[in-house]
Each structure stands twice: as structure tokens, then as C-alpha cells.
Coordinates of C-alpha atoms in Angstrom, one line a residue:
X22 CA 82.0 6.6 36.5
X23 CA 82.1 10.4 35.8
X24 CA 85.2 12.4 36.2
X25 CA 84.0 14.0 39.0
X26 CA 83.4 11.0 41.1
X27 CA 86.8 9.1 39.5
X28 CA 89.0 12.2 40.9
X29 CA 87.4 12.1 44.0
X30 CA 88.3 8.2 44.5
X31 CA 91.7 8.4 42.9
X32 CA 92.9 10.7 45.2
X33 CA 92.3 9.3 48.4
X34 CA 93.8 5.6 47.1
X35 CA 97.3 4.8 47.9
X36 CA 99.9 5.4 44.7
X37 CA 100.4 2.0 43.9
X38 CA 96.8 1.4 43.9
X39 CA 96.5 4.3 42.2
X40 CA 98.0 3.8 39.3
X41 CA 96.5 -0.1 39.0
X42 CA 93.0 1.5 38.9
X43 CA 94.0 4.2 36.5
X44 CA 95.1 1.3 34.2
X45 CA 92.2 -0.4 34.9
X46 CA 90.2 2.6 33.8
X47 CA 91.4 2.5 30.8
X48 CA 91.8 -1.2 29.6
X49 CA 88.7 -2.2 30.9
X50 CA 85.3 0.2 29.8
X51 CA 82.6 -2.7 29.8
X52 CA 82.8 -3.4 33.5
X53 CA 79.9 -0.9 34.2
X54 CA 80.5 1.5 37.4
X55 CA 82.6 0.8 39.8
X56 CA 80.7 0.0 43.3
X57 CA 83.7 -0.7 45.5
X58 CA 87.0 -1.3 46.5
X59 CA 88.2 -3.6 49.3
X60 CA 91.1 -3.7 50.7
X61 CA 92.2 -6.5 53.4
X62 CA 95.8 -7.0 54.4
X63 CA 97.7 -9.6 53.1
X64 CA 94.9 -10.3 51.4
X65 CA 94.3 -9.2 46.9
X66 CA 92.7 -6.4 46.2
X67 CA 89.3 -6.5 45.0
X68 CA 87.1 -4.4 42.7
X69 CA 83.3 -4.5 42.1
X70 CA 81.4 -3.4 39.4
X71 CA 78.0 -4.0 38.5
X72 CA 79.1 -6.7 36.1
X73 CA 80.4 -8.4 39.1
X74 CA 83.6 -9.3 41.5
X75 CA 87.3 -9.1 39.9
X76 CA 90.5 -9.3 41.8
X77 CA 93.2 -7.0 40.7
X78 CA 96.6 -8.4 38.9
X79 CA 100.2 -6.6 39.8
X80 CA 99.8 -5.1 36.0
X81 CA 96.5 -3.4 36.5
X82 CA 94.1 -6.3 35.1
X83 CA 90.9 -7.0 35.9
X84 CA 91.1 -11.3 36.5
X85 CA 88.5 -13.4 37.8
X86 CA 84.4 -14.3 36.9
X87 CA 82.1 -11.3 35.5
X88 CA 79.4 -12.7 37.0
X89 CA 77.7 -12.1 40.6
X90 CA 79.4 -15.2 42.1
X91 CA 82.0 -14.8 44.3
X92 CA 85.3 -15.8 43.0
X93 CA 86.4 -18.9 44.5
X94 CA 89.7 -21.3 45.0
X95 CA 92.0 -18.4 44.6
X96 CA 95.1 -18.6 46.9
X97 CA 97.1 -14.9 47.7
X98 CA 99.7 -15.6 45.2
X99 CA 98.2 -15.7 41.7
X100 CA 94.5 -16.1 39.3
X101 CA 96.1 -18.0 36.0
X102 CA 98.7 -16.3 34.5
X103 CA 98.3 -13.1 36.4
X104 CA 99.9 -12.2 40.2
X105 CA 97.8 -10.5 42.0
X106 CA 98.5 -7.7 44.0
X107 CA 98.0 -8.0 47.3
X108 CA 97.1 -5.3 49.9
X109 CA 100.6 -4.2 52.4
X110 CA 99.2 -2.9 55.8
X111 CA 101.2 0.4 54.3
X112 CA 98.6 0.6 51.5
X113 CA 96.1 1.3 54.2
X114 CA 98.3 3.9 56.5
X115 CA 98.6 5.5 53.1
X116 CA 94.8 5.5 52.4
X117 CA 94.0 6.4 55.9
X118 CA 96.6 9.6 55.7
X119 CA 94.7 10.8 52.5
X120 CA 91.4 10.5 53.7
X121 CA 92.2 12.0 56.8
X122 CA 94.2 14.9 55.5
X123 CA 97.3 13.0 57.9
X124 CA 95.0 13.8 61.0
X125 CA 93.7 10.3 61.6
X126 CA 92.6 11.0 65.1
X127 CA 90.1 14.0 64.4
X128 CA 87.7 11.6 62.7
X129 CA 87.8 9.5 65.9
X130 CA 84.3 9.7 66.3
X131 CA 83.6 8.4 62.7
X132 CA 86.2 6.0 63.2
X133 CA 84.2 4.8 66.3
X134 CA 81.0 3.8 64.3
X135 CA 82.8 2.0 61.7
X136 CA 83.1 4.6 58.8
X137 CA 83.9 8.0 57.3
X138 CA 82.1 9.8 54.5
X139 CA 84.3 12.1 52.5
X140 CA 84.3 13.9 49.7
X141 CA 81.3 13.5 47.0
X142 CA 79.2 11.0 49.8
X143 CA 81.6 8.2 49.1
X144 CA 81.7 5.9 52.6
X145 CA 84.6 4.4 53.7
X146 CA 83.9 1.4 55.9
X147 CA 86.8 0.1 58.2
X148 CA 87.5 -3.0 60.4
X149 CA 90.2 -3.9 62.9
X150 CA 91.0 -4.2 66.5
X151 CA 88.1 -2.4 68.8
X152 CA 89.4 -0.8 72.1
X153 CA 86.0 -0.8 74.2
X154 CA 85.8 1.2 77.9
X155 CA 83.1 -0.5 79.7
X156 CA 80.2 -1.1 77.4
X157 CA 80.7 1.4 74.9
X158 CA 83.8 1.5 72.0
X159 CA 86.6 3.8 72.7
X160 CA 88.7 3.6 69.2
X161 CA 89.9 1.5 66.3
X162 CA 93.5 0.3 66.5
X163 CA 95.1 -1.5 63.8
X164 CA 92.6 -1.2 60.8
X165 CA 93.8 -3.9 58.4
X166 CA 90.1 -3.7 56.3
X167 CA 88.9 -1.0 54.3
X168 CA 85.8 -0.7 52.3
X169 CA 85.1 2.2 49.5
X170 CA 81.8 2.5 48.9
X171 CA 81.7 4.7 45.4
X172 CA 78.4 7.2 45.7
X173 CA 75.7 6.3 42.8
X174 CA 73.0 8.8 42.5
X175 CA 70.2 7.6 40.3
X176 CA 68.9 11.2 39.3
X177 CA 65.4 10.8 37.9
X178 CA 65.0 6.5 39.2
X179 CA 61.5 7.9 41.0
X180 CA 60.0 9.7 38.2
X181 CA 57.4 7.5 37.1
X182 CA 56.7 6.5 40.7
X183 CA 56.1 10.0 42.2
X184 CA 52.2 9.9 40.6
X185 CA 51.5 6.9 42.4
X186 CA 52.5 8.0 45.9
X187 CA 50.5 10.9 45.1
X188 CA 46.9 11.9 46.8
X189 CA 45.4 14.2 44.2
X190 CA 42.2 15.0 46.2
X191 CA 44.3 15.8 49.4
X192 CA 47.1 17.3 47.8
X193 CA 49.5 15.5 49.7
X194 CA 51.4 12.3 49.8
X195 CA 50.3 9.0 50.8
X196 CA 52.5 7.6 53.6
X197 CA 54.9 5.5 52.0
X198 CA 57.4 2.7 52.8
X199 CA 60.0 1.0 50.5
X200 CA 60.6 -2.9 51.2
X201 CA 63.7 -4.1 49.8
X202 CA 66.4 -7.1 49.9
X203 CA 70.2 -5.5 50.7
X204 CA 71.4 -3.7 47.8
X205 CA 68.2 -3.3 45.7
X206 CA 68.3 0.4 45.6
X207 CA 66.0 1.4 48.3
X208 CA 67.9 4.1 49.6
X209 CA 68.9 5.3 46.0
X210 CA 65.6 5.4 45.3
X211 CA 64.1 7.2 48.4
X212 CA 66.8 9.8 47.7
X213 CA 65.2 10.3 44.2
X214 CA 61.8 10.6 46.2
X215 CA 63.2 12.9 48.5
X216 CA 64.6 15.3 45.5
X217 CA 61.3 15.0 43.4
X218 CA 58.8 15.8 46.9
X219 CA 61.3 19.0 47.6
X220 CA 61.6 20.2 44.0
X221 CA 57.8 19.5 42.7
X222 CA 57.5 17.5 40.1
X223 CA 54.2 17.2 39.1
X224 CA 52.8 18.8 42.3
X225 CA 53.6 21.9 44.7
X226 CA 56.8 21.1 46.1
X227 CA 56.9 20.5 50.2
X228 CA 59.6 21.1 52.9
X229 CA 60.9 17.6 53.6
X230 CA 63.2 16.9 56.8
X231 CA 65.6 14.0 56.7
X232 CA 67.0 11.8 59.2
X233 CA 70.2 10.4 58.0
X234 CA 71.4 7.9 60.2
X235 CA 74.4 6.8 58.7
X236 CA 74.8 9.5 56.2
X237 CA 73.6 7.4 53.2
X238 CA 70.9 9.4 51.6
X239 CA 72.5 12.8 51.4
X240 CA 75.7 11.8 52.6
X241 CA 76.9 14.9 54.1
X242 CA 80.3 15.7 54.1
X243 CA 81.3 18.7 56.8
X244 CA 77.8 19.7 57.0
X245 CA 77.0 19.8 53.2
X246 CA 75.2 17.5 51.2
X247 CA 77.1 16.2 48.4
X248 CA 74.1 14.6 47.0
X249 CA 71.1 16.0 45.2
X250 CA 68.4 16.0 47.7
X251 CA 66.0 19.0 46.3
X252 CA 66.4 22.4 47.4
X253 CA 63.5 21.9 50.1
X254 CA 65.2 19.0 52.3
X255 CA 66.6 19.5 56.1
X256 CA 68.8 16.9 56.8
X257 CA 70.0 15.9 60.3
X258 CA 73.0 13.8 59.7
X259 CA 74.4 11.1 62.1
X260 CA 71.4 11.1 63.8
X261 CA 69.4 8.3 65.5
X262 CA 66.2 8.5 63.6
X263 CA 63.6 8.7 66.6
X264 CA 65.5 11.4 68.0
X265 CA 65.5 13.1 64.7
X266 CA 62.3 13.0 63.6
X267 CA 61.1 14.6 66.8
X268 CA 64.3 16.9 66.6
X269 CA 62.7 17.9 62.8
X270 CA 58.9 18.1 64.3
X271 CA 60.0 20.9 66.9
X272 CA 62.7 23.0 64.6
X273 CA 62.3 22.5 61.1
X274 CA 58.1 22.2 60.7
X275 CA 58.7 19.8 57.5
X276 CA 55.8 19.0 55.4
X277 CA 57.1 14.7 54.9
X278 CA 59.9 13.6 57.2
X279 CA 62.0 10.9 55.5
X280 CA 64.2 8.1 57.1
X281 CA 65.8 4.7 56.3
X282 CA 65.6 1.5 57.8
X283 CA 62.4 1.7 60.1
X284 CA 62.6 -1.7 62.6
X285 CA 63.4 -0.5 65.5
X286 CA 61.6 -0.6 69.4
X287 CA 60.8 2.9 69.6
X288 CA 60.3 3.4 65.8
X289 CA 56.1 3.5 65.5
X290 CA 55.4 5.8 68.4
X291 CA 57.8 8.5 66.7
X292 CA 56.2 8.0 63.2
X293 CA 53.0 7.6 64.7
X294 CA 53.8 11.5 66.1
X295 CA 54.9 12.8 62.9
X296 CA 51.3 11.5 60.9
X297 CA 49.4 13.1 64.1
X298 CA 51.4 16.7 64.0
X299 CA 50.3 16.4 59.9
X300 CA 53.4 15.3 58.1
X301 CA 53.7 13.0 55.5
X302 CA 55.7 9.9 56.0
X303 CA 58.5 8.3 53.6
X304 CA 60.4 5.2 54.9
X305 CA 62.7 2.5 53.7
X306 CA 62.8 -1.2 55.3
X307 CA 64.6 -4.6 54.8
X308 CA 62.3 -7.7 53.7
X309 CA 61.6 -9.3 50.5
X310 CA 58.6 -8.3 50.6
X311 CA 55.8 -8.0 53.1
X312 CA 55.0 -10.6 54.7
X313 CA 58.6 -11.6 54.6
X314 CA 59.8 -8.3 56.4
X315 CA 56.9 -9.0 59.5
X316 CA 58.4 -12.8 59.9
X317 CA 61.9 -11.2 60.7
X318 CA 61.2 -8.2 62.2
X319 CA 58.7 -8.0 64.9
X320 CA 58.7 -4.5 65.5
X321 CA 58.5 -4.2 61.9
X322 CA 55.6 -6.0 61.9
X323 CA 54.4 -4.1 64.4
X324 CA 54.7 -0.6 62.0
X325 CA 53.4 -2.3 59.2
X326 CA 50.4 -4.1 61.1
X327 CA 49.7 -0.7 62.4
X328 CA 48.0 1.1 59.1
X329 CA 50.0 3.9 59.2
X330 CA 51.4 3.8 55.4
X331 CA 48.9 3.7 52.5
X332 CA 51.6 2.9 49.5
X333 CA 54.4 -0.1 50.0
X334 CA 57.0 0.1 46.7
X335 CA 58.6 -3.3 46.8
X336 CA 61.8 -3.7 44.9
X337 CA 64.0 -6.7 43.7
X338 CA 67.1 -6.7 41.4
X339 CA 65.7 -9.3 39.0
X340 CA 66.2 -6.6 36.2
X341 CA 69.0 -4.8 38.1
X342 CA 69.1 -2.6 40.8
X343 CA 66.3 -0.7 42.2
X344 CA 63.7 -2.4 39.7
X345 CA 60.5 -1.9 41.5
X346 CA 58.3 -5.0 41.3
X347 CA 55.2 -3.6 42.8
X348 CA 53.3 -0.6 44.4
X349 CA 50.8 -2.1 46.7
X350 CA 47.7 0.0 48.3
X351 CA 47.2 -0.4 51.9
X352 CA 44.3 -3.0 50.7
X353 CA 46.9 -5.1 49.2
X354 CA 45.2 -3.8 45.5
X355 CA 48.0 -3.0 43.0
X356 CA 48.7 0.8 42.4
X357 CA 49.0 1.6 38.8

């Protein structure tokens, strides 16, 4: 973790978390970067790195497995010889007030969809009791749950990939997609697409628009994007992507419109629009890989049965995060 990124979560965290993280920090240097924090009431703090879980002891020790499993048969008193500290409903009033600058109810919107990006793109996912008014959700009240999500940029993850998404004899791209399991580092690495397609490397750069549904990608914070997403990029944030990529068509005239997660009912006509006013397409979706993601989705299948993309990237985390197994041609014929 830089010391950008470590100010930027130590100052929202409550002080007696604080302070165990700061100790952490500095007892503990082989853990990798730290991926997130969780905080549940009455429940002990937890900290995820990418060597794995660890629950968090009263004296600022990482205890537990440093492996991927989950650490099991822990009660909320103790892991060996260490206490653990566990989360006080006033740890999260804190937290809130410092994310919030101690004006909790002018993110009620945010609040109302479940999280709030701040400073840097980090995302802070929160749980509790839902007040709903008719069909629709109202507010949070009593959030006892609270998830920091630490930004990662990968800068550079896509350079050896940008050739192959590449038409040389067009001079444009070739409609792309990005199948990935949950927390392979598809949206890491369509960010690194985004910034390479907008800045030119290796070809003349384009205008790209950006729908950024849940502010993941450039993770926007007041308007701004705190992450590096090429000086070419429009980015409409919070947005539902069909709206926005019609929203981008009409205003922005962008040269590739991005988005994440294609799936939905009313995705393919919108992306069909985009290939037939002459943009180039760069997606995400979830699957294993291909066949895989048309068995779950069927409007998926639907988009991907349809022709529209040319290149499919399919990533795993056999070999970490974002490690890309295969480019496929829309023949099925491996790209090299």
C-alpha cells in the first residue's frame, strides 16, 4: 500500500482502529496489500490481504491462517493466545462521521444503494436495517456492517494485451468482452484497457465514454475520477448502463464505449446501437468462461450468441489476480 492510499484509509477509520492498523503496518510487511477491512458489530475485526483473511488482536496483530481459507472455529473472545478486538457499534458511528464529514444524511442517496465512494475510489459497502416506501428503499437505519474496499489500480496489467484487441487493417478495435469469476481482475483490467485505448499506446489514441454503474472503474469521487482512466475517457458515473451508453451516443460522440457487467434484459439492443452508430465496444461479464457464462445467464447468452464481439479475454486467478488464461477469436481460434 502506498502512502497515498494508506492516508486516505487511515483517516476515515475510527481511532482505536486506527492505531491497530498502524501497528499492523508496521509489524507485519509480508502480508501483500491490503484489500479490505470489515467491520461487523460485536463481531472481530477482519483484514484481507492478498495473502489471505486475518482477524485483528486487541494489540495490533495480525492472528489467524495466511491462506485463502476462511478462518474457522473462532468464537468473539479470543484466536490462541491473542484477544481479539471486536467491533463496538461506536467504532462504526465513528467511521461513518469521518467518511461523511459528520453529515451522514447528505450521502442518503449513496447510502440507499448500499455504498459510498470517497476519497482515492475506495468503496465503502454498508449493511443494516432497510426502511423501504412501497417498492422502492427509503434509507438505512442502524448500519452495524461496514465494508472498505481499498482501490488497486494495476497501471500497465493490459499492455501486452492491447495488440491483440487491435484491428491493424481497420485501425480500430475489435469488439471485446472480458469473462471472469468474482474477483479475477476484470474490472482492473478493463480500467487498464480503458487508459491504454484513450492515451495510445501502440495506435492513435480514441475518445472512449464510460458507463460506470457503480463507480468501480474510475471511481469518481464528487465528479472527479480518482483513478487513471486516460486523458480521452467521459465517464458517466452512477449510471445504469443502457441509459448511459445511449446518454454517451447523443452527447459525448465517443470512439469505444466501455461498461461492466453486460447481462442484463435490455443490454444487446443498446450495444447493438453503439456497433451500428460506429463505436467500438469494450465489456466485462461474469462466467468462468464461455460456455459457462451462457448456462447462467440467459440474456448473456443471448449477447454472446449474437456475434457482436470478435475478442473474448478470459481470466482466472490460478497465478493471481487478473491472470488472463486466454484471448479467444470470435471463431473460438486462440489469439496470439
Amino acid at each position: 500500500m502506498n502512502e497515498r492510499v494508506y492516508k486516505e484509509i487511515i483517516e476515515i477509520l475510527p481511532r482505536k482502529i486506527r492505531e491497530l492498523l498502524k501497528a499492523i503496518m508496521i509489524s507485519n510487511s509480508n502480508c501483500g496489500n491490503l484489500i479490505e477491512v470489515r467491520l461487523r458489530v460485536n463481531k472481530p475485526l477482519i483484514c484481507i490481504y492478498e495473502s489471505g483473511e486475518y482477524l485483528i488482536s486487541e494489540r495490533g496483530k495480525n492472528v489467524g491462517e495466511k491462506t485463502n481459507k476462511v478462518v474457522n472455529n473462532v468464537n468473539n473472545l479470543g484466536y490462541g493466545n491473542e484477544s481479539l478486538y471486536i467491533v463496538k457499534e461506536s467504532d462504526i458511528k465513528e467511521l461513518l462521521q469521518y467518511i461523511s464529514n459528520y453529515s451522514i444524511y447528505a450521502y442518503e442517496r449513496e447510502i440507499r444503494q448500499g455504498y459510498l465512494t470517497i476519497k482515492g475510489g475506495h468503496r465503502i459497502g454498508v449493511a443494516g436495517k432497510v426502511i423501504t416506501e412501497g417498492d422502492r428503499i427509503k434509507s438505512m437505519a442502524y448500519i452495524t456492517y461496514v465494508n472498505i474496499r481499498i482501490a488497486h489500480e494495476i497501471i500497465g496489467c493490459s499492455n501486452n494485451l492491447i495488440k491483440k484487441i487491435y484491428n491493424e487493417e481497420k485501425n480500430r478495435l475489435y469488439n471485446t468482452v472480458i469473462i471472469s469469476p468474482p474477483c479475477c481482475g476484470k474490472t482492473t483490467l478493463l480500467r487498464d484497457l480503458v487508459r491504454n485505448i484513450s492515451d495510445g499506446r501502440y495506435f492513435k489514441p480514441l475518445n472512449v465514454g464510460l458507463v460506470d454503474e457503480r463507480s468501480e472503474i474510475a471511481a469518481c469521487y464528487k465528479g472527479v475520477a480518482q483513478n487513471n482512466i486516460g486523458i480521452r475517457t467521459d465517464v458517466l458515473d452512477c449510471c445504469d448502463k443502457v441509459h448511459g451508453m445511449y446518454m454517451l451516443l447523443r452527447s459525448m460522440s465517443p470512439k469505444v464505449i466501455a461498461v461492466d457487467e453486460i447481462g442484463g434484459e435490455n443490454d444487446l439492443k443498446a450495444l447493438r446501437t453503439c456497433v451500428s452508430s460506429g463505436c467500438d465496444l469494450i465489456a466485462t461479464a461474469h462466467g468462468e468462461n464461455i460456455s459457462e457464462a451462457k448456462e447462467k445467464n440467459r440474456f448473456l447468452k443471448e449477447i454472446l450468441d449474437s456475434g457482436i464481439f470478435d475478442r473474448y479475454i478470459i481470466l482466472n486467478n490460478k497465478k493471481g489476480v487478473g491472470n488472463i488464461e486466454t484471448v479467444l477469436d470470435i471463431g473460438g481460434n486462440i489469439v496470439v
